[in-house]
Coordinates of C-alpha atoms in Angstrom, one line a residue:
X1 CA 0.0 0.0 0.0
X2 CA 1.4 3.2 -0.9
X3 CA 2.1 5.5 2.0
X4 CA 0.6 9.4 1.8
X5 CA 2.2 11.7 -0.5
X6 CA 3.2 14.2 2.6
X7 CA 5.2 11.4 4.3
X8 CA 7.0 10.5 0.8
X9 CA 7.7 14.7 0.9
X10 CA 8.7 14.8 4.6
X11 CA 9.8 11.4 6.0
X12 CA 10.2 12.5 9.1
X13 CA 5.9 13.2 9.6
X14 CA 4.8 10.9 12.9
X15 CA 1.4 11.1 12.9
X16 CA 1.4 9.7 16.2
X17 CA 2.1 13.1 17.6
X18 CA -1.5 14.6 16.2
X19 CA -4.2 12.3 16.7
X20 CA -5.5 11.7 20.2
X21 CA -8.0 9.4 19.6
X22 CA -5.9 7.0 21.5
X23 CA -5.8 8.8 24.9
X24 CA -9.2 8.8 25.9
X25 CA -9.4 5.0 26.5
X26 CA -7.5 5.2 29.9
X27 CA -7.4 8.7 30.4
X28 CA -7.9 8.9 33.8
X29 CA -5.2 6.4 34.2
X30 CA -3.1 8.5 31.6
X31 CA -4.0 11.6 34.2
X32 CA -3.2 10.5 37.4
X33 CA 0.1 8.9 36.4
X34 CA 1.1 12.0 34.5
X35 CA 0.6 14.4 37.7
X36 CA 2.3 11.3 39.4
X37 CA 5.1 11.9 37.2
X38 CA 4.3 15.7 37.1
X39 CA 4.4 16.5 40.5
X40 CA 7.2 14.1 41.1
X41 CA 9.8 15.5 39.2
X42 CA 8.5 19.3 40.4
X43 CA 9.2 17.7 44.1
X44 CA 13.1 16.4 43.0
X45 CA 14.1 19.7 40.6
X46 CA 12.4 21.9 43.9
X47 CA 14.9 20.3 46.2
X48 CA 17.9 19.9 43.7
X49 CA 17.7 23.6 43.6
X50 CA 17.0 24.7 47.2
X51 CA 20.3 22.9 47.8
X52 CA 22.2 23.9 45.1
X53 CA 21.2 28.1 46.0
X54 CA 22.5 27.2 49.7
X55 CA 25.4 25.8 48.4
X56 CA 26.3 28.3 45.8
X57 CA 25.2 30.9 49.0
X58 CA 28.6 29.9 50.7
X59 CA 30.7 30.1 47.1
X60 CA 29.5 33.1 46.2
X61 CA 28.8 36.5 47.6
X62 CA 25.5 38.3 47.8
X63 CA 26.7 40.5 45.1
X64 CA 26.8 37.5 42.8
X65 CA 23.1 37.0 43.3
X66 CA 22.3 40.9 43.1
X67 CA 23.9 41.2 39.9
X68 CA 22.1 38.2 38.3
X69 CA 18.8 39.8 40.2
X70 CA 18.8 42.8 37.6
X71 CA 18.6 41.0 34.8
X72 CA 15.7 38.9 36.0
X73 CA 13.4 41.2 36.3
X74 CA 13.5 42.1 32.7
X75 CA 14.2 38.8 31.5
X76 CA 11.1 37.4 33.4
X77 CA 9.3 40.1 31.4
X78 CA 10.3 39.1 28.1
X79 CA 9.7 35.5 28.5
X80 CA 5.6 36.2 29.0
X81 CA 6.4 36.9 24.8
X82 CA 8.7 33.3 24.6
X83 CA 5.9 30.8 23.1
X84 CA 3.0 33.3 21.8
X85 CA 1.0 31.0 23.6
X86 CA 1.2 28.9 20.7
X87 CA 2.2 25.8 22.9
X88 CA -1.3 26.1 24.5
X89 CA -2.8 26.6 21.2
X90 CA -1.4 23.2 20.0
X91 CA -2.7 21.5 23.4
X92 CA -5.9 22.9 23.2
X93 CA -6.7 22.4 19.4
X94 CA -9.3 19.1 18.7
X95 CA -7.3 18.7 15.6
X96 CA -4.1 19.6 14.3
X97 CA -1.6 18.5 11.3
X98 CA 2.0 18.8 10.2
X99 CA 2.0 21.7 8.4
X100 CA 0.0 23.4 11.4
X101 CA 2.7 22.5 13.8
X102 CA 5.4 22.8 11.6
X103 CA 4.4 26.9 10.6
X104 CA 4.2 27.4 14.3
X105 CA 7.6 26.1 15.3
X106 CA 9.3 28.5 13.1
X107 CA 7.3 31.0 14.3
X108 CA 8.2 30.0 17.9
X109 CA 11.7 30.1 16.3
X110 CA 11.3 33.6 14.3
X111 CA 10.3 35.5 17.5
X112 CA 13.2 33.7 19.5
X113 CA 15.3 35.3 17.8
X114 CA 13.6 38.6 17.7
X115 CA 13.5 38.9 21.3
X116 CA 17.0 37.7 21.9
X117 CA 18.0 40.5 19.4
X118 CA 15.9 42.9 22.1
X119 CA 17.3 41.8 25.1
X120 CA 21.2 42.2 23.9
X121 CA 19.9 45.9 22.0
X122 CA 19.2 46.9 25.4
X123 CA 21.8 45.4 27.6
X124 CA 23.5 48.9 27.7
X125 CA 20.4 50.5 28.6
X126 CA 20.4 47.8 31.5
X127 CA 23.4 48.5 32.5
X128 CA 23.4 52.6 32.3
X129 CA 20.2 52.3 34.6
X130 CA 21.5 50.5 37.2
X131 CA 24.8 52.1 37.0
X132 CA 26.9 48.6 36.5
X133 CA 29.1 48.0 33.5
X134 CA 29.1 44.0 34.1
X135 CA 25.5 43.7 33.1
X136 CA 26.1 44.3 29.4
X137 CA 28.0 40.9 28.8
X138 CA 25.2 39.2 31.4
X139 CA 22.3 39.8 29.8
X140 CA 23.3 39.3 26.2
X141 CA 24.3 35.6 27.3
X142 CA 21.0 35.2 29.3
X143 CA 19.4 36.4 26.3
X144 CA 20.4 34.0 24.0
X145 CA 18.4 31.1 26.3
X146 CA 15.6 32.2 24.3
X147 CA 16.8 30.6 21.4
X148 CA 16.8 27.1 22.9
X149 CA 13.2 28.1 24.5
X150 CA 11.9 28.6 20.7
X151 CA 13.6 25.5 19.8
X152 CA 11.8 23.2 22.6
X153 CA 8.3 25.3 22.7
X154 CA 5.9 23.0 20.0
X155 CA 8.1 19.7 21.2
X156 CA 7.5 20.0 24.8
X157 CA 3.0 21.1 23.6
X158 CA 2.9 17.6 21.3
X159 CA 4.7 15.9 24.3
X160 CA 1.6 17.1 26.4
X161 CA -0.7 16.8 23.5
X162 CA -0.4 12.8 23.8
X163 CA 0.3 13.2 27.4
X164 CA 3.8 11.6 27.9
X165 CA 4.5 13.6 31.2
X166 CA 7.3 10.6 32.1
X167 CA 9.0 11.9 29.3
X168 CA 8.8 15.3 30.1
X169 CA 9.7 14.8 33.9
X170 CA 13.3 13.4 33.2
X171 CA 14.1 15.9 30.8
X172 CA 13.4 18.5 33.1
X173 CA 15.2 16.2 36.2
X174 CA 18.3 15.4 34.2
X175 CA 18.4 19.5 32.9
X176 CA 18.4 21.0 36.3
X177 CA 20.7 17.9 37.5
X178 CA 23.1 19.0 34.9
X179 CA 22.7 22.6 35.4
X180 CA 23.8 22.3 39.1
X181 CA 26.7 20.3 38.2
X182 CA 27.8 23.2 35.5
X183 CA 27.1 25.7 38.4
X184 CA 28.9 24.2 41.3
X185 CA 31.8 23.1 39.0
X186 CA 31.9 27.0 37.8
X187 CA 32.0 28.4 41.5
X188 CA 34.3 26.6 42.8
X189 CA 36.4 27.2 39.9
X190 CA 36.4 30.8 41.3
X191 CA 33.7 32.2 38.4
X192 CA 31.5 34.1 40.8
X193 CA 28.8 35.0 38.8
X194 CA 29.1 33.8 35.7
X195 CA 28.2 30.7 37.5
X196 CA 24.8 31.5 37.6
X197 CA 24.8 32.8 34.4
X198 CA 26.0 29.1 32.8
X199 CA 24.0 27.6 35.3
X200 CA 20.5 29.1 33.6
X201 CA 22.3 28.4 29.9
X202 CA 22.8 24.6 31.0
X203 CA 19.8 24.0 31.8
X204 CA 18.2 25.8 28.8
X205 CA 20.3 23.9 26.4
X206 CA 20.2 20.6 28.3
X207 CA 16.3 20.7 28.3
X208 CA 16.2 21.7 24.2
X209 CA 18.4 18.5 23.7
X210 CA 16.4 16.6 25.9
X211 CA 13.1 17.4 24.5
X212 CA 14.3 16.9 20.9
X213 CA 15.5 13.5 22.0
X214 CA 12.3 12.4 24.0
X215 CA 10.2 13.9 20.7
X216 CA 10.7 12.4 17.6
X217 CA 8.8 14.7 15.4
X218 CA 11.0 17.4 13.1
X219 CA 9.4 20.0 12.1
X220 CA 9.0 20.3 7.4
X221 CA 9.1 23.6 6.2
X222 CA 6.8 26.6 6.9
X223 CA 3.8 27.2 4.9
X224 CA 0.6 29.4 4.7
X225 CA -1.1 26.1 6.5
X226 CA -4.7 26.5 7.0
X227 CA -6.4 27.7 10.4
X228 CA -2.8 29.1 11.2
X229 CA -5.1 32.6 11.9
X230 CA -6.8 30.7 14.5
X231 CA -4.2 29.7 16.2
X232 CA -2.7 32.9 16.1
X233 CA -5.5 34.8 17.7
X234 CA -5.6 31.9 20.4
X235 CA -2.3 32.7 21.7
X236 CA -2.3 36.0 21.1
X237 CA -5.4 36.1 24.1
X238 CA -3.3 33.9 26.0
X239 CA -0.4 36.1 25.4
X240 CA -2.7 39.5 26.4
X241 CA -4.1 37.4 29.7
X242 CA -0.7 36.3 30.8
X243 CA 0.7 40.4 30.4
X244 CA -2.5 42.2 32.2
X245 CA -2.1 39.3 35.0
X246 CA 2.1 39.9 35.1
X247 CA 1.6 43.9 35.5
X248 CA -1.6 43.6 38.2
X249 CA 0.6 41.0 40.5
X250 CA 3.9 42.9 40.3
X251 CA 2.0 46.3 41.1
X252 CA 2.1 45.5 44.8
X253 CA 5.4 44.8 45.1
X254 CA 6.6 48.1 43.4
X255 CA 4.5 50.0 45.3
X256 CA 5.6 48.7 48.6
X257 CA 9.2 49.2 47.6
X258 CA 8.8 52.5 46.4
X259 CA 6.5 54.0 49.3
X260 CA 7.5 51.9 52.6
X261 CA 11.3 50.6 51.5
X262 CA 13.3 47.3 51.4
X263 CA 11.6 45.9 54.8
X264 CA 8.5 46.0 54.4
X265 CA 9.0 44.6 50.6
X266 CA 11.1 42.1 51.9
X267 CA 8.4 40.9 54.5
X268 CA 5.5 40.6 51.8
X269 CA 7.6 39.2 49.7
X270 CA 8.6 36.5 52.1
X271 CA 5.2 36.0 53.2
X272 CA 3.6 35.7 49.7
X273 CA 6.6 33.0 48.6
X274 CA 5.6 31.0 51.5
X275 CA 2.3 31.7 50.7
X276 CA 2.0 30.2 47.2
X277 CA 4.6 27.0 48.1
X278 CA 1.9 24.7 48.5
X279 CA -0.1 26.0 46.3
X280 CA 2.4 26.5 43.5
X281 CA 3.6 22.8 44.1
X282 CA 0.2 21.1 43.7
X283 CA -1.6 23.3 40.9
X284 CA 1.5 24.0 38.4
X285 CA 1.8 20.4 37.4
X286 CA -1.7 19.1 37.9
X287 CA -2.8 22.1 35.7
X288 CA 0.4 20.8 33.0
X289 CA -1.5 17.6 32.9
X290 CA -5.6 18.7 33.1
X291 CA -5.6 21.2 30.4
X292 CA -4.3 18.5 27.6
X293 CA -7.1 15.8 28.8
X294 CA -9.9 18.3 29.6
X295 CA -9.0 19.5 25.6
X296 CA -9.5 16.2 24.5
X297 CA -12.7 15.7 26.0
X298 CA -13.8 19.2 25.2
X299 CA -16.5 17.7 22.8
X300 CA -18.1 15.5 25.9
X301 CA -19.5 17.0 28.1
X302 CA -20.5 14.2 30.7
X303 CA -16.5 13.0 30.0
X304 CA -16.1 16.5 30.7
X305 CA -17.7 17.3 33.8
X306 CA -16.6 14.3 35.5
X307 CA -13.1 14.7 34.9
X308 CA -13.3 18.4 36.1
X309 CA -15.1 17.6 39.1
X310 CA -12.4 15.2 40.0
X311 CA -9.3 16.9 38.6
X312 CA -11.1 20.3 41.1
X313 CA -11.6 17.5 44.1
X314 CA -8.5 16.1 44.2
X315 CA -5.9 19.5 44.0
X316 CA -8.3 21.3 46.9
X317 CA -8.1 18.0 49.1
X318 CA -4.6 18.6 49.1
X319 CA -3.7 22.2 48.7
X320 CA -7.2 23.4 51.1
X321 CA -6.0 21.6 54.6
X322 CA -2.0 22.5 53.6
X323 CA -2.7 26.6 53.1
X324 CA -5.3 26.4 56.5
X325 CA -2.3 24.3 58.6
X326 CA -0.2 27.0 57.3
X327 CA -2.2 29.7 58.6
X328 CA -2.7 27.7 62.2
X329 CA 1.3 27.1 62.4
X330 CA 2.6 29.8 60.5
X331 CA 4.4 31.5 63.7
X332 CA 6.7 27.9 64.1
X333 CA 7.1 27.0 60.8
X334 CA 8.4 30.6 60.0
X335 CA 10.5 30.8 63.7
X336 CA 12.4 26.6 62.7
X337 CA 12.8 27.5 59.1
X338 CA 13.6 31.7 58.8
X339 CA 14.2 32.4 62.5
X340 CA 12.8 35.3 64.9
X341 CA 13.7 37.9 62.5
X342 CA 11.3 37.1 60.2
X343 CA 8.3 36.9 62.5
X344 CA 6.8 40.3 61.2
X345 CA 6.0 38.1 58.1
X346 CA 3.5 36.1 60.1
X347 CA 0.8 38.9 60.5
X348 CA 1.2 39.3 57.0
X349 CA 0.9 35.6 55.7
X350 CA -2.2 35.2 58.2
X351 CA -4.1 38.4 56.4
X352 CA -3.4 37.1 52.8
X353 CA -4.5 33.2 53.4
X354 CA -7.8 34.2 51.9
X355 CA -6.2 34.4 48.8
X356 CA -4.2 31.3 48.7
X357 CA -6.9 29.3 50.1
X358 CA -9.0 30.3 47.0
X359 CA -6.1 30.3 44.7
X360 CA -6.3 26.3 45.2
X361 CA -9.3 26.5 43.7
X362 CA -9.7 29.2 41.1
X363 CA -7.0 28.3 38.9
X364 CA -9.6 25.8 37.1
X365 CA -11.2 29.0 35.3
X366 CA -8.6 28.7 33.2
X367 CA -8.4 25.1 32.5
X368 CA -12.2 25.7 31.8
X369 CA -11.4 28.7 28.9
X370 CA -8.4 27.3 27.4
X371 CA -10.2 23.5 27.4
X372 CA -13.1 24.8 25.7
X373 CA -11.4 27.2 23.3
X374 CA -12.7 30.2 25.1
X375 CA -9.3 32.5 25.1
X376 CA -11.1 35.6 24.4
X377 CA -12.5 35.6 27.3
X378 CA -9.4 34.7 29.1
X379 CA -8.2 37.5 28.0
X380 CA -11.0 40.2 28.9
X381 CA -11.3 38.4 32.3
X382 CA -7.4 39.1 32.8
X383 CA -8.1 42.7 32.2
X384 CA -11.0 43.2 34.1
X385 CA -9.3 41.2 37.3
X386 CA -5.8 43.6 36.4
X387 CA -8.0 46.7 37.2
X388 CA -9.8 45.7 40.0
X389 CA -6.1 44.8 41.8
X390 CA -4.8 47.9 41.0
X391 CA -7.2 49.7 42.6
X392 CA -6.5 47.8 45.8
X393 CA -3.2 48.4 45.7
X394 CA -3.3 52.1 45.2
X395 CA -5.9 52.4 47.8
X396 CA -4.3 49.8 50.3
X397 CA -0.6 50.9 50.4
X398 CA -0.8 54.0 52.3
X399 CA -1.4 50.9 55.2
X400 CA 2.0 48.8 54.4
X401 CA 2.6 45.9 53.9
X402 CA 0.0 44.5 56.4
X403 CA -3.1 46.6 54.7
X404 CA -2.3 45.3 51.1
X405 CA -1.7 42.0 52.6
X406 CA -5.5 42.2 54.0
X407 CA -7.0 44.0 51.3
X408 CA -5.6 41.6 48.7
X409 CA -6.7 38.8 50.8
X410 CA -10.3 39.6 51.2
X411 CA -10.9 40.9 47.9
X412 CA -10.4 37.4 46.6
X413 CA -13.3 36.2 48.7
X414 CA -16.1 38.9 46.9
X415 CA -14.8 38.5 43.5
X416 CA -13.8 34.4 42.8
X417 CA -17.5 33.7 42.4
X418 CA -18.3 36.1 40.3
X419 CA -15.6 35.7 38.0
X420 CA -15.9 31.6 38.1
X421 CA -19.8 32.4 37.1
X422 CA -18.4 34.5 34.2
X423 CA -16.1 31.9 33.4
X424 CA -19.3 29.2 33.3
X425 CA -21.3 31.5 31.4
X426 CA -22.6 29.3 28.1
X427 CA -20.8 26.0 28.8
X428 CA -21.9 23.3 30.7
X429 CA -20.4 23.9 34.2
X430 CA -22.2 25.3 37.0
X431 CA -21.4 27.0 40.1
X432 CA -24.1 24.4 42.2
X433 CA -21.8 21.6 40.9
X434 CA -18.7 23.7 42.0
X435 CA -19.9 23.6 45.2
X436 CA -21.3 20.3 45.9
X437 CA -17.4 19.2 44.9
X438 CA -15.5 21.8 46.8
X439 CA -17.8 21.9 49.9
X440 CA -16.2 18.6 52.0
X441 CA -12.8 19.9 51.4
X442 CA -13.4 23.5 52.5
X443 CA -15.7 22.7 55.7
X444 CA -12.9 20.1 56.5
X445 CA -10.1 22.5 56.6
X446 CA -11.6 25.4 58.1
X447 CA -12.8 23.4 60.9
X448 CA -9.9 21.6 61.4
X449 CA -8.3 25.0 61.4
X450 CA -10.6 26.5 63.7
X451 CA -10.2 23.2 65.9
X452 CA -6.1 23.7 66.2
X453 CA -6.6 27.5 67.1
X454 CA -8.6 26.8 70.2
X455 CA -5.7 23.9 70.8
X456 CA -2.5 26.1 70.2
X457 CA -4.1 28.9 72.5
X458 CA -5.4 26.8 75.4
X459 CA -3.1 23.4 75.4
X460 CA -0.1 23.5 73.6
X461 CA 0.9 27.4 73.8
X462 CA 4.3 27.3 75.9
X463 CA 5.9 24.1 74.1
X464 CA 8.9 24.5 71.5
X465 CA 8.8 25.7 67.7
X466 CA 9.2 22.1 66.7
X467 CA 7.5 20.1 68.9
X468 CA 4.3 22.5 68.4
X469 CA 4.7 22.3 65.0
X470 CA 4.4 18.3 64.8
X471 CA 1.7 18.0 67.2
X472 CA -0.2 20.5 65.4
X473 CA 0.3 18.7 62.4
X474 CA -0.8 15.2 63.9
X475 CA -4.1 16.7 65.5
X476 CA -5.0 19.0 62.3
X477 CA -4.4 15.7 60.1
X478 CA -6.7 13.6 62.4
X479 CA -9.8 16.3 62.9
X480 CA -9.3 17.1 58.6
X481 CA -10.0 13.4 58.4
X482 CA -12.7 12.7 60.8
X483 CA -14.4 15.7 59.5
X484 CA -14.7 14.4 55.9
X485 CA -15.7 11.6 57.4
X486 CA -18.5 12.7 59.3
X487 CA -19.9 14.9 56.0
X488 CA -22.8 13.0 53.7
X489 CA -20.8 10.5 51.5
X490 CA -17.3 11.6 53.0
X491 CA -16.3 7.9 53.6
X492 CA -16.8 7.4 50.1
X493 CA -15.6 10.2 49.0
X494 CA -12.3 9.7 50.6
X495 CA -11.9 6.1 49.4
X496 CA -12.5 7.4 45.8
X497 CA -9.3 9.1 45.7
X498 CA -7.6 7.0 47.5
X499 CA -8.5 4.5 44.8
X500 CA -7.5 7.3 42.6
X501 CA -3.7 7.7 43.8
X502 CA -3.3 3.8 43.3
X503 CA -3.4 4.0 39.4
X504 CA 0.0 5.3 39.7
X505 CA 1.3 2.0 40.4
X506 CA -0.3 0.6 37.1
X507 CA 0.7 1.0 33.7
X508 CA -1.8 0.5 30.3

């Protein structure tokens, strides 16, 4: 049988990597070994570089890190422009063909380039603003990182297209792996900074090598494919979304330095990274792994639904009790891990746990937009939320740190509903479902928090950091527990995910 003419044109088509017909026979399966995998390698790369910044914290001095600092902020900037959201755009689309891909990756590849070519234009301006020569030659090798990101961006999207998170996670393990190994071979060799500097181009170059190996697709040549306009306009909301949302949640922090200095920035700053740990850790790779099944169900909407429900169930049954422990033991955890002169952080953690209690929960708006092809509205919801925090900023920062800390917090509670109800406008999700899931969770860890409150104050008040700290952990585990047990259908409940986490042990 003769094979299509486009494969005899470009050997190197794998139709494999478009189709997706294939995943939805054991998705679930596909899913929960994929966040498995997902979370896994998040939990190993987290800890590989904790260590490795202590480490390089006793090689290097603090100037090293202040230097490299400067650069960030810009080049954290630049990177919202990296992908175009095209990768999402190849997750999301139902179907999708060589060509398709193909024009996209050179895209991806095109405005590499261009940006890199931006970042080195304005190195001097980089360094004349700050005032330090030694930034020039920094940021025009940091900006070349963006080449290998352009290379990777479509490889790493048809990896998550067919869901081969494994795949993914040892790329990522063995490129920060490698990139500590460049780094602590480059400081002790006496490099100072530069070590941080090949340290970030390791890993970017490990990762692109990686991913072409783990991907055997090549890109053919670039065309005028069809539906490319689509495709376009799709990342281009994802693109606007992801800059309105960057300029909003920034806002604070230049604000607080500007009006109340380094300390009181440096205490919101502390509190909000502590803040968004848990949260960060459980929603960034289950959200890697929901929005490429969710787009593959996108045209079922029982599939759908049930999915959601559980995908929403299972990162708030986690990430709920871990922010409301957080809140009950934030004084120890803060005093064993930071020490006593980073207790003014605690008031402010305590008066923005509104918000990360929610934000374990709202970040499935956007699985729901992007799923279902809704980007537009992504977008317009990115503005709309943008304004509403500036305005608490400007009006909350003549209070410090600890009245944008509360006014943040709170705010989350009045508006999540109504922008979830936005979000569930014309599709077939409905707030009364979003509650019946996220009800047992919440009522759990609020009363288990309320519970441990009345324990710290009364029983276990004058014990040490430590010893608090783990029996406050023990009873808050054992009240979370017998609460959802003592709900309507928590037994059953429970042993549903439980039977849930077990499909990581089986393979298709």
């Amino acid at each position: 049988m003769l094979k299509p003419i486009e494969e005899k044109i470009n050997p190197k088509v794998d139709n494999d990597f478009f189709c997706t017909d294939n995943l939805k026979s054991n998705l679930k399966g596909r899913s929960v070994r994929g966040g498995a995998a997902t979370v896994g390698a998040q939990g190993i790369k987290f800890f590989l570089q904790t260590g490795t910044t202590l480490a390089l914290a006793r090689l290097l001095v603090p100037e090293d890190f202040g230097l490299i600092g400067m650069v960030t902020v810009i080049i954290n900037f630049v990177q919202l422009f990296k992908d175009l959201g095209l990768s999402t755009a190849t997750i999301q689309k139902q179907q999708i063909n060589q060509e398709q891909v193909s024009t996209l990756f050179w895209i991806n590849l095109a405005v590499s380039f261009v940006i890199t070519a931006i970042v080195i234009l304005l190195s001097p301006v980089i360094a004349w603003f700050y005032q330090e020569q030694r930034l020039r030659a920094i940021t025009c090798v940091l900006g070349t990182i963006f080449v290998f990101g352009g290379l990777t961006v479509q490889h790493q999207a048809l990896l998550k297209r067919q869901m081969h998170f494994g795949s993914l996670a040892k790329v990522e393990i063995a490129s920060v792996f490698f990139s500590v190994i460049v780094a602590l071979s480059a400081a002790s060799l006496g490099l100072g900074y530069w070590s941080l500097v090949l340290m970030q181009l390791a890993q970017a170059s490990a990762n692109a090598i990686g991913v072409w190996i783990a991907c055997s697709w090549r890109p053919g040549l670039p065309t005028k494919a069809n539906d490319i306009a689509s495709l376009l306009a799709f990342g281009g909301n994802v693109i606007g979304y992801r800059i309105a949302n960057y300029f909003s949640r920034n806002l604070d922090n230049i604000l607080l330095g500007q009006y109340w200095g380094a300390q009181q920035l440096g205490l919101y700053a502390m509190a909000y990274k502590l803040l968004l740990l848990p949260v960060e850790q459980i929603n960034a790779p289950i959200t890697s792994v929901a929005l490429p099944a969710l787009s593959r169900l996108q045209n079922e909407p029982s599939n759908y639904k049930n999915y959601y429900h559980k995908a929403l169930l299972l990162i708030t049954s986690v990430g709920m009790p871990l922010v409301a422990f957080m809140f009950v033991a934030i004084d120890k955890i803060v005093l064993i891990t930071l020490g006593e002169k980073w207790l003014d952080a605690v008031p402010i953690f305590q008066y923005l746990m509104p918000a990360a209690f929610i934000g374990t929960f709202n970040v499935v708006g956007g699985w729901v937009l992007i799923s279902l092809n809704r980007a537009n509205r992504l977008f317009k919801l990115g503005v709309a939320t943008s304004i509403v925090n500036i305005i608490i900023f400007l009006v909350s920062i003549r209070w410090g740190a600890i009245g944008v800390a509360a006014a943040y917090g709170f705010s989350r509670i009045i508006i999540v509903f109504p922008v979830l109800k936005y979000t569930y406008r014309g599709t077939f999700l409905s707030l009364k479902e979003l509650f019946t899931t996220l009800y047992r969770p919440m009522l759990a860890s609020i009363g288990s928090m309320l519970i441990s409150i009345v324990i710290n104050q009364y029983f276990i008040s004058n014990l040490n950091a430590f010893l608090g700290l783990m029996i406050n952990f023990v009873l808050y585990t054992i009240f979370y527990l017998l609460i959802w047990i003592i709900l309507p259908d928590g037994k059953s409940t429970l042993k549903d995910l439980w039977t849930t986490t077990k499909l990581i042990a089986y393979k298709k």
